[in-house]
């Protein structure tokens, strides 16, 4: 699977299909890289949003750098492209250790994540049996969002001890401020970032005091990575969504609508004039069922609608979705006028959640708004499954 | 792509993966077929739920029968398997006519759906240019749910006239009581079914009075197809979801939890004991973001949890989802006790919406609970994309 060049425009592929604007991606990358350069802090790009080596190459222009993945399928796909420093950033199901070991046998430095003694014992046992010292990070829970042990908990030491003494490689600690996706504004995000950092520093200190190594302190999320908070003590930042951004990130103030690189092209297939509805051929299969902005101050429905050129149409939202039908209407109370969009008109819809929408597609059609914004330059495939 | 046999069990493939119980599918098919036999009404199976020829063969044991599809990719995939009577049941984007004509050139009787004069003119023009009289149905709006023209509207005659006089084949009228997915109980569903039927009969009568043919009256949805209402005058019923059923259908009383054929196998990867959470490796990528039961009397979260054998665990729900993490907890207020499910335990999760969950997978692992419910008998692939 690799990129193919194209000589068509966004008027040609049958709808729905996913579009990326590579100039927007480049600007998003540039923004975070400038920030990390100031901090002298390396980025471990989370590739679960794009799952595309072509997108990742926009970040890693000089060749593979450290990445985080959400599935072993991603790890294998990126390993095929020469990536060797890969963190599998989801708590490990022990049955997956054979595939982890197989990646080590290929020369990939794949680290895994654990937050309990059962997992730690399984990783230690697989290390002893395979002869590969599998590197593992202990997941720290900094905000009660999901998984991980508390930095102050006795379990942290217990888990680390099993790894360290049992034949695995205790590589360090990791956390993720998942709650920051619900924190609006720079101040709230800075508090999340501070909590992320403080938890790791505490955890690392406890490990060292217990006589164990803790070379890696890995934290991050797109909101906290972009927060202008103190990062001292971290050894790497993880972020992934920022490459594409989306309406949820715009809703909490991490980006503007203009920074969203991913959209879905749909075609108008009808109207219900009495109700002010425009019907399209892009439903939830095209956008995903993600309604992340429903919980935000401004609910963007299933997406914000733009022209095929990428110009946002004021107050036009995708408000309804069947499997292969979308309903567009004006934002309730906007007082605007429904634009005339005849059957056959193509539009772009910006998604709530880039990770979810992108996952509905096998490839991306790539444009660049610094030139003709509807000219497709390349098609970039992406990986799937587990 | 065709079925492959398997000699493994549900303990073997790495999680998450999708499971079908074929004995449940067969019972679901048998139930609807008995009803339709009483009515002497043919079924046009909607294949958008399974997108699998192997599932469809459970219905069409003697060979291909009429089907409805939601994408041209499905039409082509089923045409490859010998299907020749296919209804593309989503309002047509005119640019798709080349692919429609290509299917006709292969000998497929593919009918299309229109609800406005622009579409009708495009179908008529493509018929004249290609020399294939493309069959089209006019979509009737029976409940204000989505698309279609009202049975009493002047547009109905106008659209039909363009098709009939313009070189296309006016094949009839179609409706779909989409609102029936929100109607709980047999009485409400019978009202929806009556409205579906009445709208088609009115529309057909008006076409015939205007001197045009209307051989096909096609209606249906899983709830209305199962409703014991009068169906006289219809020429076919469409239904698709019933093959798998799901929590939304159970929530409105169309099926029981036991009738749900699709589930997702996940693995326990950790616990947050203080909160009563069990973490799994099945998140929204595994289940989809569909939360159809959120609007129902009983909110089932992201899914109802069962053992690997398929026994439902009382009050255990998947309440939270990240991309690759699921959170299981007891239904709030249930007063039950969280079962002990150690790291590594495999569970099945029953989905809100079978169409959405199934679309997250490239294939199904097929079991049969009349024998060993964890033995995988076959793997059935499915089609994707547009």
XYZ file of C-alpha atoms in Angstrom:
772
model
C 0.000 0.000 0.000
C 1.546 3.307 -1.031
C 0.505 6.687 -2.341
C -0.644 7.007 -5.925
C -0.690 10.183 -7.965
C -3.935 11.490 -9.373
C -4.972 13.808 -12.162
C -8.605 14.200 -11.196
C -10.513 16.776 -9.190
C -12.929 16.531 -6.275
C -15.717 16.488 -8.872
C -14.705 13.027 -10.075
C -14.539 10.238 -7.488
C -17.999 8.983 -6.573
C -19.181 10.273 -3.217
C -18.743 9.918 -0.315
C -14.944 10.027 -0.018
C -12.433 11.481 2.425
C -10.279 14.490 1.603
C -7.129 15.765 3.262
C -5.643 19.190 2.676
C -1.915 18.641 2.957
C -1.131 22.346 3.394
C -3.366 22.338 6.476
C -1.645 19.205 7.776
C 1.750 20.832 7.245
C 0.676 23.972 9.097
C -0.662 21.900 12.008
C 2.602 19.974 12.198
C 4.624 23.152 11.990
C 2.688 24.704 14.866
C 3.344 21.804 17.259
C 6.929 21.326 16.128
C 7.765 24.952 16.821
C 6.353 24.572 20.293
C 8.256 21.345 20.991
C 11.487 22.821 19.614
C 11.183 25.635 22.187
C 10.715 23.008 24.873
C 13.452 20.784 23.455
C 11.006 17.903 23.897
C 10.660 15.110 21.335
C 7.257 14.237 19.902
C 6.050 10.662 19.782
C 3.412 11.002 17.079
C 0.276 8.962 17.743
C -0.631 7.521 14.359
C -4.090 6.220 15.298
C -5.776 9.243 13.706
C -4.397 8.949 10.191
C -3.113 5.327 10.167
C -1.238 6.438 7.073
C 2.500 6.361 6.379
C 1.994 9.184 3.883
C 0.540 11.459 6.548
C 3.243 10.419 9.000
C 5.962 11.224 6.467
C 4.787 14.865 6.578
C 5.920 14.861 10.218
C 8.962 12.634 9.759
C 10.516 14.205 6.691
C 13.980 12.793 7.417
C 12.748 9.238 8.055
C 11.014 7.282 10.794
C 10.893 8.696 14.326
C 9.180 7.370 17.471
C 5.451 6.702 17.115
C 2.568 5.497 19.253
C -0.046 3.104 17.871
C -3.469 1.968 19.063
C -3.409 -1.517 17.483
C -0.838 -4.138 16.586
C -2.056 -3.871 12.981
C -0.763 -0.290 12.981
C 2.520 -1.435 14.545
C 2.998 -4.008 11.779
C 2.007 -1.592 9.014
C 4.408 1.076 10.236
C 7.138 -1.506 10.841
C 6.764 -2.462 7.181
C 7.556 1.177 6.389
C 10.753 1.131 8.413
C 9.509 2.349 11.783
C 11.439 0.734 14.632
C 10.542 2.728 17.771
C 6.885 1.979 18.409
C 4.802 2.282 21.569
C 1.601 0.235 21.680
C -0.348 2.688 23.830
C -3.312 0.530 24.854
C -3.195 -1.736 27.899
C -1.997 -5.130 26.725
C -4.254 -8.175 26.412
C -1.781 -10.959 27.333
C -2.804 -13.093 24.331
C -1.275 -10.433 22.077
C 2.244 -11.094 23.377
C 3.067 -13.540 20.576
C 2.559 -10.764 18.033
C 4.570 -8.383 20.219
C 7.432 -10.867 20.324
C 7.202 -11.373 16.552
C 7.723 -7.640 16.073
C 10.767 -7.761 18.344
C 12.103 -10.659 16.311
C 11.842 -8.342 13.267
C 14.008 -5.796 15.051
C 11.228 -3.458 16.146
C 11.638 -1.869 19.562
C 7.977 -2.233 20.485
C 7.066 -1.110 23.991
C 3.845 -2.132 25.682
C 1.630 -0.623 28.345
C 0.476 -2.255 31.602
C -1.472 -1.103 34.633
C -1.845 -4.314 36.659
C 0.207 -7.211 37.968
C -1.437 -9.792 35.676
C -0.232 -7.926 32.616
C 3.199 -7.342 34.150
C 3.600 -11.041 34.895
C 2.571 -11.945 31.363
C 5.101 -9.497 29.881
C 7.844 -10.762 32.181
C 7.058 -14.381 31.326
C 7.022 -13.672 27.576
C 10.364 -11.885 27.933
C 11.934 -14.880 29.639
C 10.479 -17.404 27.218
C 11.270 -15.459 24.045
C 14.643 -14.085 25.065
C 13.468 -10.598 24.036
C 13.395 -8.211 27.003
C 10.093 -6.603 26.203
C 10.033 -2.923 27.177
C 6.975 -1.929 29.185
C 5.655 1.336 30.548
C 3.382 1.501 33.555
C 0.268 3.514 32.822
C -0.480 6.252 35.339
C -3.994 7.560 35.860
C -3.740 11.351 36.129
C -7.404 12.316 35.870
C -9.693 9.336 36.479
C -10.507 9.232 32.800
C -9.931 5.598 31.981
C -7.120 3.196 32.837
C -3.870 3.396 34.764
C -2.783 3.275 38.412
C -2.460 6.331 40.609
C 1.051 7.732 40.904
C 0.898 7.369 44.680
C -0.490 3.819 44.703
C 1.325 0.755 46.058
C 0.356 -1.052 42.824
C 2.763 1.113 40.849
C 5.755 -0.268 42.709
C 4.357 -3.795 42.643
C 3.839 -3.764 38.873
C 7.211 -2.164 38.195
C 8.931 -4.710 40.418
C 7.424 -7.634 38.515
C 8.602 -6.171 35.217
C 12.028 -5.151 36.438
C 12.851 -8.307 38.368
C 11.002 -10.664 36.054
C 12.969 -10.264 32.854
C 11.087 -7.465 31.093
C 12.522 -3.988 30.623
C 10.944 -1.378 32.889
C 11.089 1.548 30.519
C 9.134 4.124 32.422
C 5.732 5.649 32.983
C 3.014 7.032 30.707
C -0.162 8.990 31.163
C -2.829 10.637 29.020
C -5.150 13.419 30.123
C -8.213 12.037 28.386
C -10.395 14.462 30.329
C -8.693 17.351 28.540
C -10.967 16.661 25.551
C -13.720 18.085 27.723
C -11.746 21.100 28.992
C -12.529 24.309 27.178
C -9.936 27.044 26.947
C -6.220 27.433 27.540
C -6.470 27.765 31.297
C -8.390 24.515 31.844
C -6.089 22.704 29.418
C -3.031 24.026 31.250
C -4.418 22.566 34.476
C -4.829 19.199 32.725
C -1.293 19.420 31.365
C 0.066 20.237 34.799
C -1.769 17.252 36.289
C -0.432 14.992 33.528
C 3.120 16.139 34.232
C 2.855 16.081 38.016
C 1.541 12.507 38.017
C 4.445 11.271 35.906
C 7.066 13.068 37.939
C 5.664 11.624 41.153
C 5.507 8.137 39.665
C 9.050 8.311 38.282
C 10.406 9.573 41.585
C 8.758 6.716 43.457
C 10.203 4.143 41.069
C 13.677 5.614 41.418
C 13.386 5.762 45.181
C 12.495 2.075 45.054
C 15.741 1.455 43.224
C 14.258 0.968 39.787
C 15.000 2.825 36.560
C 12.503 5.152 34.906
C 14.123 6.505 31.771
C 10.872 7.435 29.960
C 8.199 9.888 31.150
C 5.683 9.957 28.316
C 2.600 12.129 28.501
C 0.278 13.826 26.155
C -2.960 14.428 24.371
C -3.613 16.951 21.639
C -5.059 19.555 24.054
C -2.325 19.240 26.687
C 0.488 19.042 24.119
C -0.654 22.406 22.737
C -1.031 23.929 26.190
C 1.695 26.492 26.988
C 2.380 24.890 30.335
C 5.655 23.829 31.933
C 6.862 20.484 30.540
C 10.113 20.029 32.473
C 10.770 16.454 33.504
C 8.947 14.847 30.591
C 11.067 12.900 28.138
C 8.507 12.864 25.300
C 5.085 14.216 24.353
C 2.440 12.197 22.542
C -0.182 13.733 20.282
C -1.986 12.499 17.173
C -5.258 14.215 16.477
C -3.555 17.590 15.833
C -2.407 16.430 12.404
C -6.023 16.618 11.176
C -7.808 18.409 14.026
C -11.628 18.349 14.092
C -14.757 20.090 15.383
C -14.309 18.759 18.920
C -10.815 20.285 19.091
C -12.137 23.542 17.604
C -14.972 23.504 20.148
C -12.555 23.484 23.086
C -10.372 26.155 21.505
C -7.331 24.089 20.538
C -7.686 24.960 16.842
C -9.844 26.982 14.459
C -12.232 25.533 11.888
C -9.665 26.562 9.274
C -7.133 24.164 10.798
C -9.263 21.063 10.110
C -7.493 19.073 7.408
C -10.013 16.232 7.013
C -13.399 16.504 5.328
C -15.836 14.236 3.542
C -17.160 15.030 0.070
C -20.880 14.339 -0.338
C -23.434 15.000 -3.083
C -26.840 16.637 -2.739
C -29.470 14.044 -3.711
C -32.693 15.873 -2.808
C -34.548 18.411 -0.702
C -37.424 18.558 1.753
C -38.145 22.231 1.149
C -41.004 22.470 3.630
C -38.630 21.444 6.395
C -35.545 23.284 5.177
C -33.688 20.020 4.670
C -31.079 19.200 2.052
C -30.472 15.462 1.617
C -27.027 14.107 0.747
C -25.480 10.718 0.068
C -23.220 10.993 3.117
C -24.733 9.392 6.219
C -23.164 7.880 9.311
C -21.221 5.382 7.234
C -19.477 8.402 5.688
C -19.056 10.470 8.879
C -19.179 7.820 11.644
C -21.733 8.022 14.440
C -19.460 10.301 16.484
C -21.356 13.246 17.978
C -18.549 14.640 20.099
C -19.757 18.233 19.811
C -23.167 17.295 21.261
C -21.692 17.766 24.736
C -20.003 21.077 23.816
C -21.295 24.640 24.010
C -21.889 24.690 20.258
C -23.368 21.468 18.940
C -22.185 21.028 15.353
C -24.471 18.064 14.603
C -22.685 15.479 12.456
C -20.556 18.193 10.875
C -20.043 21.698 9.528
C -20.721 22.060 5.795
C -18.362 23.764 3.363
C -18.281 24.242 -0.383
C -16.194 21.883 -2.477
C -13.477 24.588 -2.401
C -13.426 24.333 1.369
C -15.227 27.609 2.191
C -17.476 27.120 5.208
C -21.148 27.827 4.447
C -22.408 29.934 7.363
C -24.646 27.999 9.764
C -25.195 25.008 7.476
C -24.853 21.807 9.502
C -25.303 18.123 8.938
C -27.991 17.502 11.547
C -29.168 13.983 10.737
C -27.675 10.724 9.545
C -29.011 7.408 8.336
C -26.626 4.763 7.056
C -26.199 6.410 3.639
C -28.257 9.623 3.938
C -27.298 12.918 5.496
C -29.649 15.745 6.375
C -28.297 19.289 6.146
C -30.141 22.232 7.638
C -29.468 25.646 9.063
C -28.406 25.829 12.658
C -31.579 26.216 14.700
C -32.173 29.852 15.533
C -29.508 31.115 13.141
C -32.032 33.171 11.173
C -29.993 32.629 8.024
C -31.239 31.556 4.641
C -30.816 28.060 3.270
C -28.413 28.283 0.308
C -29.608 26.997 -3.035
C -27.752 23.733 -3.538
C -29.243 21.794 -6.460
C -29.179 18.007 -6.794
C -25.685 16.985 -7.835
C -23.909 19.739 -5.875
C -20.835 18.482 -4.060
C -20.004 19.726 -0.599
C -17.426 19.019 2.070
C -18.427 18.122 5.608
C -15.978 18.730 8.472
C -16.134 15.982 11.107
C -16.706 15.972 14.859
C -13.931 13.494 15.437
C -11.197 12.986 12.877
C -10.111 9.573 14.233
C -13.627 8.158 13.856
C -14.419 9.666 10.468
C -11.065 8.769 8.942
C -11.561 5.168 10.045
C -14.553 4.864 7.700
C -12.241 5.076 4.661
C -9.612 2.974 2.950
C -7.807 6.020 1.533
C -7.620 9.786 1.441
C -7.824 12.063 -1.595
C -5.213 14.734 -1.061
C -5.606 18.376 -2.094
C -3.704 21.580 -1.314
C -5.580 24.823 -0.861
C -2.507 26.893 -1.574
C -3.136 25.865 -5.196
C -6.397 24.726 -6.817
C -8.274 23.474 -3.730
C -10.235 20.898 -5.726
C -7.351 19.298 -7.606
C -6.536 15.831 -6.252
C -2.756 15.465 -6.141
C -2.423 12.011 -4.633
C -4.349 9.217 -2.958
C -2.980 7.995 0.356
C -4.024 4.565 1.656
C -4.452 3.773 5.341
C -4.372 0.638 7.434
C -7.325 -1.015 9.124
C -8.406 -3.583 11.622
C -6.488 -5.042 14.493
C -13.834 -13.207 -1.169
C -15.559 -16.298 0.099
C -16.107 -18.208 3.300
C -13.250 -20.145 4.821
C -13.545 -22.986 7.265
C -11.983 -22.734 10.674
C -10.863 -25.136 13.361
C -10.331 -22.621 16.126
C -12.459 -21.381 19.005
C -13.457 -17.914 20.205
C -10.432 -18.110 22.522
C -8.020 -17.876 19.617
C -8.384 -14.888 17.254
C -6.949 -11.729 18.775
C -9.632 -9.383 20.076
C -11.706 -7.483 19.134
C -13.490 -9.468 16.422
C -17.075 -9.924 15.276
C -19.047 -13.108 15.874
C -22.235 -14.355 14.245
C -24.326 -17.172 15.591
C -25.715 -18.849 12.489
C -28.448 -20.711 14.362
C -29.780 -17.369 15.577
C -29.633 -15.981 12.042
C -31.525 -19.018 10.777
C -34.216 -18.625 13.431
C -34.601 -14.926 12.623
C -34.966 -15.727 8.927
C -37.427 -18.503 9.639
C -39.604 -16.190 11.714
C -39.955 -13.560 8.967
C -40.301 -16.134 6.209
C -43.193 -17.838 7.974
C -44.922 -14.514 8.284
C -44.355 -13.589 4.633
C -45.505 -17.024 3.469
C -48.810 -16.422 5.270
C -49.082 -13.118 3.445
C -47.886 -14.564 0.155
C -45.607 -11.559 -0.081
C -42.040 -11.777 -1.401
C -39.143 -10.437 0.653
C -36.546 -8.171 -0.885
C -33.743 -8.665 1.610
C -31.812 -5.505 2.399
C -28.191 -6.596 2.518
C -26.769 -3.394 4.003
C -26.639 -4.954 7.473
C -24.503 -7.996 6.733
C -22.934 -7.036 3.359
C -22.084 -10.712 3.158
C -23.038 -13.248 0.506
C -22.628 -15.985 3.098
C -25.244 -14.423 5.353
C -27.516 -13.786 2.389
C -27.235 -17.415 1.303
C -28.887 -18.386 4.604
C -31.964 -16.563 3.305
C -31.606 -17.533 -0.357
C -30.914 -21.234 -0.004
C -32.018 -22.027 -3.541
C -29.985 -19.253 -5.151
C -30.156 -15.484 -5.601
C -33.451 -13.677 -5.015
C -34.283 -9.952 -5.087
C -32.158 -7.777 -2.805
C -31.861 -4.136 -1.816
C -28.485 -2.471 -1.372
C -27.328 0.798 0.171
C -24.242 1.310 -2.013
C -23.149 0.489 -5.546
C -20.207 -1.386 -4.021
C -22.753 -3.799 -2.513
C -24.539 -4.058 -5.876
C -21.294 -5.009 -7.604
C -20.255 -7.450 -4.876
C -23.612 -9.244 -4.963
C -23.686 -9.148 -8.775
C -20.342 -10.976 -8.663
C -22.141 -13.662 -6.673
C -24.879 -14.073 -9.284
C -27.483 -11.639 -7.978
C -29.399 -10.037 -10.853
C -32.428 -8.332 -9.253
C -31.001 -5.483 -7.200
C -32.623 -2.316 -5.905
C -30.267 0.524 -5.008
C -32.420 1.925 -2.221
C -30.757 5.314 -1.666
C -31.727 8.389 -3.699
C -29.428 8.493 -6.699
C -26.588 10.988 -7.097
C -26.681 11.518 -10.893
C -22.899 11.069 -11.223
C -23.387 7.425 -10.217
C -25.339 6.619 -13.378
C -22.267 5.402 -15.268
C -21.812 2.663 -12.678
C -25.526 1.891 -12.800
C -25.355 1.505 -16.581
C -22.251 -0.684 -16.257
C -24.228 -3.058 -14.033
C -27.014 -3.177 -16.617
C -24.446 -3.941 -19.281
C -23.453 -6.951 -17.118
C -27.057 -8.144 -17.175
C -28.046 -6.929 -13.732
C -31.574 -5.586 -13.403
C -30.570 -2.728 -11.114
C -33.367 -0.365 -10.180
C -32.717 3.101 -8.760
C -34.600 5.444 -6.474
C -35.577 9.082 -7.180
C -37.627 11.716 -5.392
C -37.135 14.799 -7.567
C -37.250 15.891 -11.193
C -33.493 16.472 -11.455
C -32.810 12.831 -10.649
C -35.619 11.665 -12.947
C -34.228 13.678 -15.829
C -30.755 12.289 -15.239
C -32.075 8.706 -15.206
C -34.122 9.302 -18.346
C -31.159 10.872 -20.130
C -28.839 8.004 -19.126
C -31.439 5.530 -20.372
C -31.614 7.184 -23.759
C -27.853 7.559 -24.107
C -27.008 4.038 -22.946
C -29.849 2.184 -24.598
C -30.616 0.521 -21.238
C -34.077 1.467 -19.968
C -33.060 2.014 -16.359
C -35.825 0.978 -13.958
C -36.626 3.617 -11.355
C -38.923 3.768 -8.356
C -40.275 6.999 -6.989
C -39.620 7.328 -3.282
C -42.678 8.173 -1.202
C -42.397 9.898 2.165
C -44.844 8.162 4.507
C -43.724 9.605 7.844
C -41.588 12.711 7.397
C -38.543 10.704 8.411
C -36.111 11.524 5.640
C -36.501 11.654 1.852
C -39.329 11.039 -0.629
C -42.310 12.972 -1.978
C -45.748 12.853 -0.405
C -48.151 10.401 -2.033
C -50.632 13.235 -2.676
C -48.067 15.691 -4.071
C -48.049 17.038 -7.646
C -44.312 16.236 -7.750
C -45.058 12.518 -7.744
C -46.825 12.739 -11.107
C -44.229 15.123 -12.487
C -41.308 12.846 -11.569
C -43.065 9.731 -12.847
C -43.923 11.474 -16.120
C -40.294 12.392 -16.744
C -39.204 8.793 -16.175
C -42.050 7.224 -18.134
C -41.979 9.541 -21.112
C -38.245 10.121 -21.054
C -36.978 6.651 -21.805
C -36.515 5.192 -18.320
C -38.702 2.424 -16.913
C -41.184 3.628 -14.320
C -41.178 0.573 -12.128
C -43.237 1.770 -9.203
C -43.125 3.349 -5.790
C -41.187 2.693 -2.599
C -41.343 3.870 0.977
C -39.676 3.151 4.285
C -41.108 3.909 7.716
C -37.845 5.108 9.216
C -39.739 6.521 12.182
C -40.763 2.985 13.149
C -37.313 2.564 14.697
C -38.573 4.918 17.385
C -41.992 3.249 17.839
C -42.178 0.954 20.834
C -44.590 -1.959 20.844
C -46.716 -3.821 18.355
C -49.516 -1.264 18.262
C -47.333 1.699 17.370
C -45.474 -0.397 14.804
C -48.751 -1.505 13.246
C -49.712 2.159 12.815
C -46.381 2.777 11.076
C -46.930 -0.241 8.845
C -50.421 0.946 7.954
C -49.090 4.395 7.068
C -46.355 2.817 4.941
C -48.915 0.743 3.058
C -51.511 3.500 2.701
C -48.968 5.931 1.222
C -47.893 3.438 -1.421
C -51.446 2.496 -2.365
C -52.379 6.166 -2.757
C -49.279 6.869 -4.822
C -49.802 3.854 -7.080
C -53.432 4.736 -7.634
C -52.514 8.266 -8.649
C -49.906 7.034 -11.108
C -52.365 4.612 -12.664
C -55.053 7.286 -12.847
C -52.531 9.435 -14.677
C -52.158 6.643 -17.219
C -48.828 5.361 -16.024
C -47.822 1.887 -14.862
C -46.959 1.063 -11.272
C -46.090 -2.614 -11.111
C -44.025 -2.433 -7.897
C -45.193 -1.280 -4.464
C -42.180 -1.817 -2.228
C -42.301 -0.970 1.446
C -40.626 -2.051 4.578
C -38.401 -1.728 7.569
C -37.585 -4.393 10.117
C -40.221 -3.163 12.604
C -43.039 -2.764 10.068
C -42.212 -6.010 8.250
C -42.654 -7.873 11.531
C -45.857 -6.016 12.398
C -48.972 -8.212 12.064
C -50.767 -5.571 10.014
C -52.616 -5.852 6.730
C -50.207 -5.905 3.782
C -52.660 -6.212 0.862
C -51.642 -4.199 -2.180
C -47.897 -4.411 -1.553
C -45.846 -6.356 -4.079
C -42.769 -6.815 -1.892
C -41.476 -6.172 1.604
C -37.975 -4.969 2.407
C -36.156 -5.724 5.637
C -32.514 -6.240 6.489
C -31.651 -5.675 10.124
C -33.759 -8.667 11.277
C -31.096 -11.108 10.099
C -28.872 -9.992 12.989
C -31.222 -7.883 15.143
C -29.706 -5.658 17.838
C -30.359 -3.833 21.110
C -32.357 -1.071 19.423
C -34.741 -3.636 17.922
C -34.964 -5.421 21.274
C -35.650 -2.078 22.947
C -38.717 -1.439 20.816
C -39.952 -4.996 21.256
C -39.315 -6.418 17.783
C -37.003 -9.118 19.136
C -35.546 -10.452 22.370
C -31.931 -10.182 23.447
C -31.648 -13.876 22.631
C -32.400 -13.155 18.969
C -29.320 -10.969 18.508
C -26.939 -12.869 16.227
C -24.039 -10.389 16.167
C -21.624 -9.747 18.998
C -18.085 -8.536 19.462
C -15.500 -10.510 21.411
C -13.324 -8.371 23.670
C -10.694 -9.104 26.335
C -10.493 -7.716 29.842
C -7.275 -5.661 30.110
C -7.681 -4.092 33.547
C -9.880 -2.804 36.347
C -10.578 0.402 38.218
C -11.930 -1.313 41.300
C -12.719 1.880 43.185
C -15.090 2.907 40.425
C -16.478 -0.528 39.614
C -15.006 -0.406 36.125
C -13.705 -3.278 34.025
C -11.536 -2.168 31.120
C -11.506 -4.054 27.813
C -9.713 -3.806 24.489
C -12.981 -3.139 22.637
C -13.713 0.570 22.241
C -15.719 2.509 19.692
C -13.593 1.167 16.854
C -14.880 -2.283 17.834
C -18.525 -1.329 18.528
C -18.983 1.878 16.441
C -20.082 5.113 18.054
C -23.755 4.146 17.705
C -25.730 4.855 20.872
C -29.193 4.074 19.526
C -30.519 2.876 22.881
C -29.656 6.225 24.515
C -33.037 7.517 23.311
C -34.906 4.392 24.473
C -36.544 3.574 27.790
C -33.613 1.345 28.737
C -30.249 2.799 27.805
C -27.884 -0.099 27.116
C -24.767 2.056 26.831
C -22.474 0.797 24.092
C -23.717 -2.744 24.595
C -24.921 -5.586 26.778
C -22.169 -7.904 28.007
C -22.313 -11.699 27.788
C -19.901 -14.513 28.543
C -17.904 -16.010 25.714
C -20.568 -18.748 25.558
C -23.180 -16.099 24.858
C -24.892 -16.069 28.284
C -25.891 -12.524 29.174
C -24.271 -11.289 32.409
C -27.057 -9.576 34.370
C -26.812 -5.775 34.357
C -23.252 -5.634 33.029
C -23.046 -2.939 30.339
C -20.359 -1.349 28.237
C -20.827 2.231 29.404
C -17.802 3.993 27.966
C -15.703 3.863 24.827
C -12.436 5.350 23.700
C -10.962 4.377 20.350
C -9.578 1.048 21.615
C -10.785 0.904 25.229
C -14.159 -0.121 26.565
C -15.435 0.490 30.082
C -17.816 -2.105 31.548
C -19.831 -1.423 34.682
C -23.044 -2.428 36.337
C -26.174 -0.668 35.203
C -26.593 2.330 37.488
C -29.001 1.530 40.291
C -29.050 -2.187 39.531
C -27.771 -3.061 42.975
C -26.010 -6.105 41.571
C -22.469 -7.206 42.189
C -19.677 -6.732 39.701
C -18.614 -10.209 38.518
C -15.022 -11.210 38.933
C -13.544 -11.068 35.446
C -9.740 -11.304 35.593
C -7.387 -9.793 33.019
C -7.471 -11.987 29.921
C -11.152 -12.959 30.266
C -12.975 -12.885 26.944
C -16.518 -11.561 26.746
C -19.084 -10.892 24.056
C -20.726 -7.480 23.704
C -24.123 -7.208 21.974
C -24.408 -4.041 19.875
C -26.877 -1.163 19.794
C -27.017 -1.182 16.031
C -25.964 -4.224 14.039
C -25.464 -2.302 10.758
C -22.997 0.089 12.395
C -21.075 -2.480 14.431
C -20.819 -4.990 11.586
C -19.367 -2.273 9.343
C -16.315 -2.034 11.618
C -15.170 -5.508 10.507
C -13.813 -7.162 7.395
C -15.229 -10.568 8.342
C -17.354 -12.505 10.774
C -16.358 -15.528 12.862
C -19.306 -17.898 12.716
C -20.443 -20.082 15.619
C -23.580 -22.104 16.313
C -24.988 -22.284 19.815
C -26.864 -25.477 19.108
C -23.419 -27.095 19.323
C -20.311 -25.821 21.140
C -21.075 -22.079 21.230
C -17.396 -21.119 21.153
C -16.293 -23.277 18.246
C -15.652 -21.183 15.107
C -17.038 -23.060 12.116
C -16.312 -20.614 9.335
C -15.163 -17.083 8.605
C -17.416 -15.020 6.344
C -16.005 -11.948 4.603
C -18.065 -8.824 3.900
C -17.826 -5.964 1.426
C -16.931 -2.378 2.238
C -16.852 1.143 0.955
C -18.853 2.702 -1.805
